[in-house]
Structures are given as C-alpha cells and as structure tokens.
XYZ file of C-alpha atoms in Angstrom:
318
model
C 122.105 91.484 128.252
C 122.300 89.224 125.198
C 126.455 90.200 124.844
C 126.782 88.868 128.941
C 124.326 86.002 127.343
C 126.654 84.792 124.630
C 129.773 85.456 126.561
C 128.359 83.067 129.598
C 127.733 80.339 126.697
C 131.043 80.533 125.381
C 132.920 80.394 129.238
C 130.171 77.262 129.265
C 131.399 75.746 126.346
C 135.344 76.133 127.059
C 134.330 74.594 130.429
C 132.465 71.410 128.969
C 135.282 70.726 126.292
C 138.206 70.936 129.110
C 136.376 68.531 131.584
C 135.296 66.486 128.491
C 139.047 65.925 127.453
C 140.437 65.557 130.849
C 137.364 62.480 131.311
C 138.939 61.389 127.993
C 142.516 61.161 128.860
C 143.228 61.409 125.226
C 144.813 64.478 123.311
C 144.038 63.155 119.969
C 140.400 62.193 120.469
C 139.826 65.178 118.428
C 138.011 67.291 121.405
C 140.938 69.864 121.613
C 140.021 71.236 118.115
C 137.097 72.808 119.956
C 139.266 75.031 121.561
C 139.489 77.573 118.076
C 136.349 76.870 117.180
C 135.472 78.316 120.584
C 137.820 81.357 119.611
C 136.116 81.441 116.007
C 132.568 81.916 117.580
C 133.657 84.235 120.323
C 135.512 86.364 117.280
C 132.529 86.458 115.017
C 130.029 86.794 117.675
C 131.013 88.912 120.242
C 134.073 91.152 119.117
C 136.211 93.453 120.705
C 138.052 93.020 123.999
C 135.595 90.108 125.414
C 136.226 88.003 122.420
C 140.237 88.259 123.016
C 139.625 87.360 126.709
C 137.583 84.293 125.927
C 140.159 83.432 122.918
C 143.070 83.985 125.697
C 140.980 81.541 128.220
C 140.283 79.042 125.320
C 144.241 79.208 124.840
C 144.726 78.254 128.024
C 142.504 75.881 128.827
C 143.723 74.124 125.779
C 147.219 73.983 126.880
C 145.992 73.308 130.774
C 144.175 70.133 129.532
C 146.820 68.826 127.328
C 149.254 69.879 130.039
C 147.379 67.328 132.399
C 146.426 64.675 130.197
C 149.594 63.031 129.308
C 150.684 62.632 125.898
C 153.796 61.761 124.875
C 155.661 64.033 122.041
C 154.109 67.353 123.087
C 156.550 69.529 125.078
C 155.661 73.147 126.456
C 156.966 74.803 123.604
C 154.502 73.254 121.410
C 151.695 73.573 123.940
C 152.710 76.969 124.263
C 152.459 77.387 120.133
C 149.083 75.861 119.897
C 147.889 78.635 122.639
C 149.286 81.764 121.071
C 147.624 80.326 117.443
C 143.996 79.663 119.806
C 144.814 83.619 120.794
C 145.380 84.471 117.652
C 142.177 83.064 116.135
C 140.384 84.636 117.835
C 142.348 87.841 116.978
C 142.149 87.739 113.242
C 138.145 86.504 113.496
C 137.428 89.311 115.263
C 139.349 91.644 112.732
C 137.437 90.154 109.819
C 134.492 90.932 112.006
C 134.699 94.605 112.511
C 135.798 94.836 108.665
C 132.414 92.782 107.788
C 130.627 95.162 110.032
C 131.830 98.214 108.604
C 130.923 97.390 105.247
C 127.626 96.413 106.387
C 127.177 99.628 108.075
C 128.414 101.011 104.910
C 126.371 99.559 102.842
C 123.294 100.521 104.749
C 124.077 104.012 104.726
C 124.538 104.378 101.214
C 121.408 101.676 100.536
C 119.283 104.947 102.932
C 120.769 107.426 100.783
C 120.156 106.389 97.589
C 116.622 105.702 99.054
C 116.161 109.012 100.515
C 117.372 110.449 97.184
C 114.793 108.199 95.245
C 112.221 109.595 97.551
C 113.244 113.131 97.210
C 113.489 112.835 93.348
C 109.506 110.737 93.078
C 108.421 113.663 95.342
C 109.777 116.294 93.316
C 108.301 114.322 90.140
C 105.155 113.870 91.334
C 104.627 117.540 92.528
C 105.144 118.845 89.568
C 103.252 121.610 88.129
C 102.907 120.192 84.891
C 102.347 116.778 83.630
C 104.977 113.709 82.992
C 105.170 110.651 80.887
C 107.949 109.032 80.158
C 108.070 105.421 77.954
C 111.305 103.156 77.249
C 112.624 101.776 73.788
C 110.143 99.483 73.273
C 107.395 102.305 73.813
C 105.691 101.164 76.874
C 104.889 103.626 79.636
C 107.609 103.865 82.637
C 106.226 106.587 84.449
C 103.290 108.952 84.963
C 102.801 111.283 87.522
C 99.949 112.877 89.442
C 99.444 115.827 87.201
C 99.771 113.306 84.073
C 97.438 110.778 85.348
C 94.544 113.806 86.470
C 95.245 115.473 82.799
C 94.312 112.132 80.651
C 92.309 110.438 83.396
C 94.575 107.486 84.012
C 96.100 105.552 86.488
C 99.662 105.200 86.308
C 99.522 101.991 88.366
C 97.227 100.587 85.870
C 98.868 101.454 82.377
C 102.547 101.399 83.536
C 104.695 98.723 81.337
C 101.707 98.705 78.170
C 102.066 100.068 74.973
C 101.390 104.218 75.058
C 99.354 103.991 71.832
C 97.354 101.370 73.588
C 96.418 103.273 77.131
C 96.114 106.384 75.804
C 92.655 107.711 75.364
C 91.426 108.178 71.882
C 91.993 111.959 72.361
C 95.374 111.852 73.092
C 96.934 110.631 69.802
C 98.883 113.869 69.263
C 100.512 113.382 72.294
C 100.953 109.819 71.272
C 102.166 110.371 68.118
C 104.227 112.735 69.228
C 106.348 110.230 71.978
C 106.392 107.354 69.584
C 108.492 109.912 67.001
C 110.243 111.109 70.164
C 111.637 107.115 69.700
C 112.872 108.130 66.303
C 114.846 110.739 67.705
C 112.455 113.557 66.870
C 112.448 115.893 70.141
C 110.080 118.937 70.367
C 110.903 122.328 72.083
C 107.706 123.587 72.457
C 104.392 122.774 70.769
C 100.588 123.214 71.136
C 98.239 120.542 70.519
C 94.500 119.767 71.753
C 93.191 117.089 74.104
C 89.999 115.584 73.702
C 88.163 114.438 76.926
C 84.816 113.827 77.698
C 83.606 116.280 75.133
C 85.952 119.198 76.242
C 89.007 120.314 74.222
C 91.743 120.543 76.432
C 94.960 122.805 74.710
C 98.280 121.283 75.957
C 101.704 123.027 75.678
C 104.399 119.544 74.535
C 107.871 119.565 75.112
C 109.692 115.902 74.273
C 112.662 115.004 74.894
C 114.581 111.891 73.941
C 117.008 110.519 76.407
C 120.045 108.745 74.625
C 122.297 106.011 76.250
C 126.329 105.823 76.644
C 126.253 104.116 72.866
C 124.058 106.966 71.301
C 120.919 104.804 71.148
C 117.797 106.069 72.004
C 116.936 104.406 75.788
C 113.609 106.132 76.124
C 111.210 109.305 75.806
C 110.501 112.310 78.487
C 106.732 114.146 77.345
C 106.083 117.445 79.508
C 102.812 119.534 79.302
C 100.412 121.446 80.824
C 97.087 122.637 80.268
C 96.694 125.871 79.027
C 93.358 126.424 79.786
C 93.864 129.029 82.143
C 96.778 130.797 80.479
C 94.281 130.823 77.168
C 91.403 132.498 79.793
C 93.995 134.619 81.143
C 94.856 135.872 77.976
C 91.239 136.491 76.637
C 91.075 138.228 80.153
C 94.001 140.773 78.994
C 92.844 141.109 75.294
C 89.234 142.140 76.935
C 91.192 144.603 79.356
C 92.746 145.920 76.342
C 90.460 146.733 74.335
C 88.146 148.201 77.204
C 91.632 150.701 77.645
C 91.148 151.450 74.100
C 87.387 152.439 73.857
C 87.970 154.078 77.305
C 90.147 156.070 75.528
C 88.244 156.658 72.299
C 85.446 157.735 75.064
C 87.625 159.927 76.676
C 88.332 162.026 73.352
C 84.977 162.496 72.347
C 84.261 163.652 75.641
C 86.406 166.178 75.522
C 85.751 167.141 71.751
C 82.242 167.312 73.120
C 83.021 169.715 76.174
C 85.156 171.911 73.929
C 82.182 172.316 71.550
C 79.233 172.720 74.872
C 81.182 175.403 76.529
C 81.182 178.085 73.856
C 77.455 177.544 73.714
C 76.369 177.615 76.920
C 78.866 180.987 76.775
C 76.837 182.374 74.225
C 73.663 181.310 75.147
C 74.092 183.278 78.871
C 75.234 186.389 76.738
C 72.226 186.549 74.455
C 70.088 185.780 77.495
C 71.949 189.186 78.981
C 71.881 191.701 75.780
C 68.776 190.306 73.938
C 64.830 191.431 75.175
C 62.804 187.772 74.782
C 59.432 187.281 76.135
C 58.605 184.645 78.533
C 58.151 181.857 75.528
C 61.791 182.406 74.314
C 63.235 182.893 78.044
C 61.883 179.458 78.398
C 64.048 177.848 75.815
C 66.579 179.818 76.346
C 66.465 178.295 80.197
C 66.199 174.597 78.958
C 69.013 175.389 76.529
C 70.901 176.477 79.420
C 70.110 173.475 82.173
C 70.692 170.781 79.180
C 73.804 172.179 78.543
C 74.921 172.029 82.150
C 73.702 168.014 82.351
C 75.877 167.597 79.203
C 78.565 169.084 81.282
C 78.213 167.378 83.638
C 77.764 163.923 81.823
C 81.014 164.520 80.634
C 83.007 165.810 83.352
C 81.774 162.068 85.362
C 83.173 160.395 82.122
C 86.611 161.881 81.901
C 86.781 161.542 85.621
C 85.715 157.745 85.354
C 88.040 157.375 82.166
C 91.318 159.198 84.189
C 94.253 156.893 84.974
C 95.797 158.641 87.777
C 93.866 160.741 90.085
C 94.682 163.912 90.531
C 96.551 164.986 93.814
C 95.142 168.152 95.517
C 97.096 170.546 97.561
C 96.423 173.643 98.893
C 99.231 176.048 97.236
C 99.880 179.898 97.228
C-alpha cells in the first residue's frame, strides 16, 4: 500500500511540473529540472521496474512539455537527449539503491551474528561451573560472572571498571594478589588458596592466565576457580571409606584366626563329653562350654559374612 502510495505521489508530481511549465510558456524558468529530480526520488524511493516506468514517464513528459512550449534552439535530437539522460537517472539511482540496500542488509546480518555470537559466548560464560574474573591493564575488573559474583558475594554490576584490590573483600587478597602479579606476567597453572567469608574458610582451586596483545604487552588478566569444598568432603568421604575397608579387613582376619582356634575346642570338648564319666556339676560346664562356643561361632560366621565383598553364588551341582 505505501509502494502504490509513493508511486501515486510521484505520477502527481510529474503531472503538476508539466502543467506548471506549459502555464509558464518558458523552458528556462528552471521548472524542467524537476523532471530528474522526479527520476532521483522515484530511483531512491521506490526501485525496481516502477521506478524505470516513472523515470521513462518523467522523460517524456519533459520532452512533451518542451516539445509544446516553444523555444527556440532546441531541436528533437536534443529533446530526445535530455529524455534518455531523465531515463537514465533514474536507472543509475536505482542501481546505487539496490547496492545501498544490500549492504544494509549486509550489514544487519553480520551486526545479528556477531550479536548472537556475543550472546552465545556471555551465556556460555556465565554458566560456567566455576568462577570468572577477568581485569584489564590498568587492573580494574572487566568481568565477573554468576559463579564469581555468588563465590565472593559481589555484584558484578556494581564493582565492574574499579580497582580489584579495592572491591575485593578483605578475604580475598590471595586471589587479589594473585591477578595483580598475573599483570606482571606471572600466570598460575593450578594453585590452592583459602577464602575468607563471613567466618567460613572457603578453599579455592586458581588458575591465571595473562592474555597478551599483538605487540607482546600484557592487555589484561583471566582468574578461574572453584570451590573445593565439596571435592575436600568428598575426599574425607573416600579416606573414611578406606579406612573402614581396612579395619573391615583387619576384622575379617581375626575372625577367622578366632574360628580356626574355636573349632578344635568345641571338637574336643564334644569328645571328652563322649569318653569321659562327669557328674551332673561337670556335665554342666561342659554344656555351657559347648553353647558359648557355638555363639562364638556364630558371632563370627555373621562377621565374615558382613565383612565378604562378593556374595557367594549358590547352585545346586552333582
């Protein structure tokens, strides 16, 4: 609707300017160098096809009106010159047009995708697992992301573009210290330090990195850590599994030294019971020698059980 708008404007306008120089009667009033600027506009407006039409009609109606008004010097050939460079006009404008517009179109696609890839790489930055802090030259903060800011309780919106020895808290000055020699070009594999926060000692796991421009300068400083605090729990978890394996194990020996030694006396104690003539006193302690060496049996035959690490597989066999 707005193309048929502008197109009705510029028929409108070629119009206007044709009856305006015929009410003239003069060529060289100046009114007949609205016939290009006609076929400018419709170029650089419109485009395409329609904008070569209306540059053919503003062609013609310039060499129509000149053809009626007379004026002395201008024969067809030059009428018919002045047309063809209308036409033209209108040609090349609309040429520069679609070149303009291609750029533009261009530019806005690669404007979206280096967006897109901004977004993508902030997303990835501030999902990471551990924390990041990164500071320029001059040792103010650039960036901090969510896993930063919830590990030193801070606000990157708040601290970014300050000193880092200024917004860091007073428990921090490892990690400080650590990105202000990062400046010097002293980078850090791996290291462990401690973070002090509201009267809890946090152990962090450093890795700087110093980020070097085209000249060999030092541009700025990349800190990466994490809190250990659950890799230090799950490690007391697995030195507390260990060492329950190993007194399982002690347990499980004397156990067995202990069955090896209750089986040849209950043995012995059912012989004498069988060969030796006792009166009812000593068949009484021979019978609670007896059932408490059955209960030690059996104490130990639930411990080895409890103690085995594979149970065993039963089949019936022949």
């Amino acid at each position: 609707t707005r193309r048929l708008w502008n197109v009705a404007l510029f028929v409108g306008d070629i119009l206007w300017i044709s009856l305006a120089v015929l009410a003239t009667g003069r060529v060289d009033s100046g009114l007949t160098l609205l016939f290009p600027l006609v076929a400018f506009g419709a170029g650089l407006c419109i485009g395409g096809r329609m904008a070569l039409a209306l540059s053919l009609l503003a062609g013609c109606a310039l060499v129509w009106t000149v053809a009626a008004v007379p004026s002395p010097g201008m024969g067809p050939g030059w009428l018919t010159v002045q047309g063809i460079l209308v036409l033209v006009l209108g040609g090349v404008t609309d040429r520069t047009r679609s070149l303009m517009l291609s750029r533009e179109h261009a530019l806005d696609f690669a404007t979206r995708a280096l967006e897109g890839m901004r977004l993508d790489s902030d997303s990835v930055v501030q999902h990471l697992g551990s924390g990041l802090l990164s500071v320029d030259r001059e040792g103010r903060v650039v960036h901090m992301n969510r896993k930063a800011e919830h590990t030193l309780g801070l606000k990157g919106a708040s601290v970014r573009g300050k000193p880092v020895g200024d917004v860091l808290p007073k428990g921090a000055k490892e990690l400080a210290d650590a990105l202000l020699q990062g400046l010097n070009g002293v980078a850090e594999r791996r290291r462990e330090l401690e973070l002090q926060r509201e009267g809890t000692v946090i152990p962090l796991g450093l890795g700087v990195t110093v980020l070097y421009g085209p000249d060999g300068s030092v541009t700025g400083v990349v800190a990466l850590f994490q809190d250990l605090t659950e890799v230090r729990r799950q490690e007391q978890l697995r030195r507390r599994r260990d060492r329950l394996a190993a007194v399982g194990e002690l347990a499980a020996g004397m156990a067995h030294e202990i069955r090896n030694s209750v089986l040849p006396i209950g043995g012995s104690v059912q012989i004498l019971a069988g060969e030796v003539c006792m009166n009812d006193e000593q068949r009484r302690l021979f019978e609670v020698i007896e059932r408490e060496t059955e209960n030690v049996e059996r104490f130990v035959s639930a411990l080895l059980n409890y103690t085995r690490s594979e149970r065993p597989h039963l089949a019936a066999v022949d």
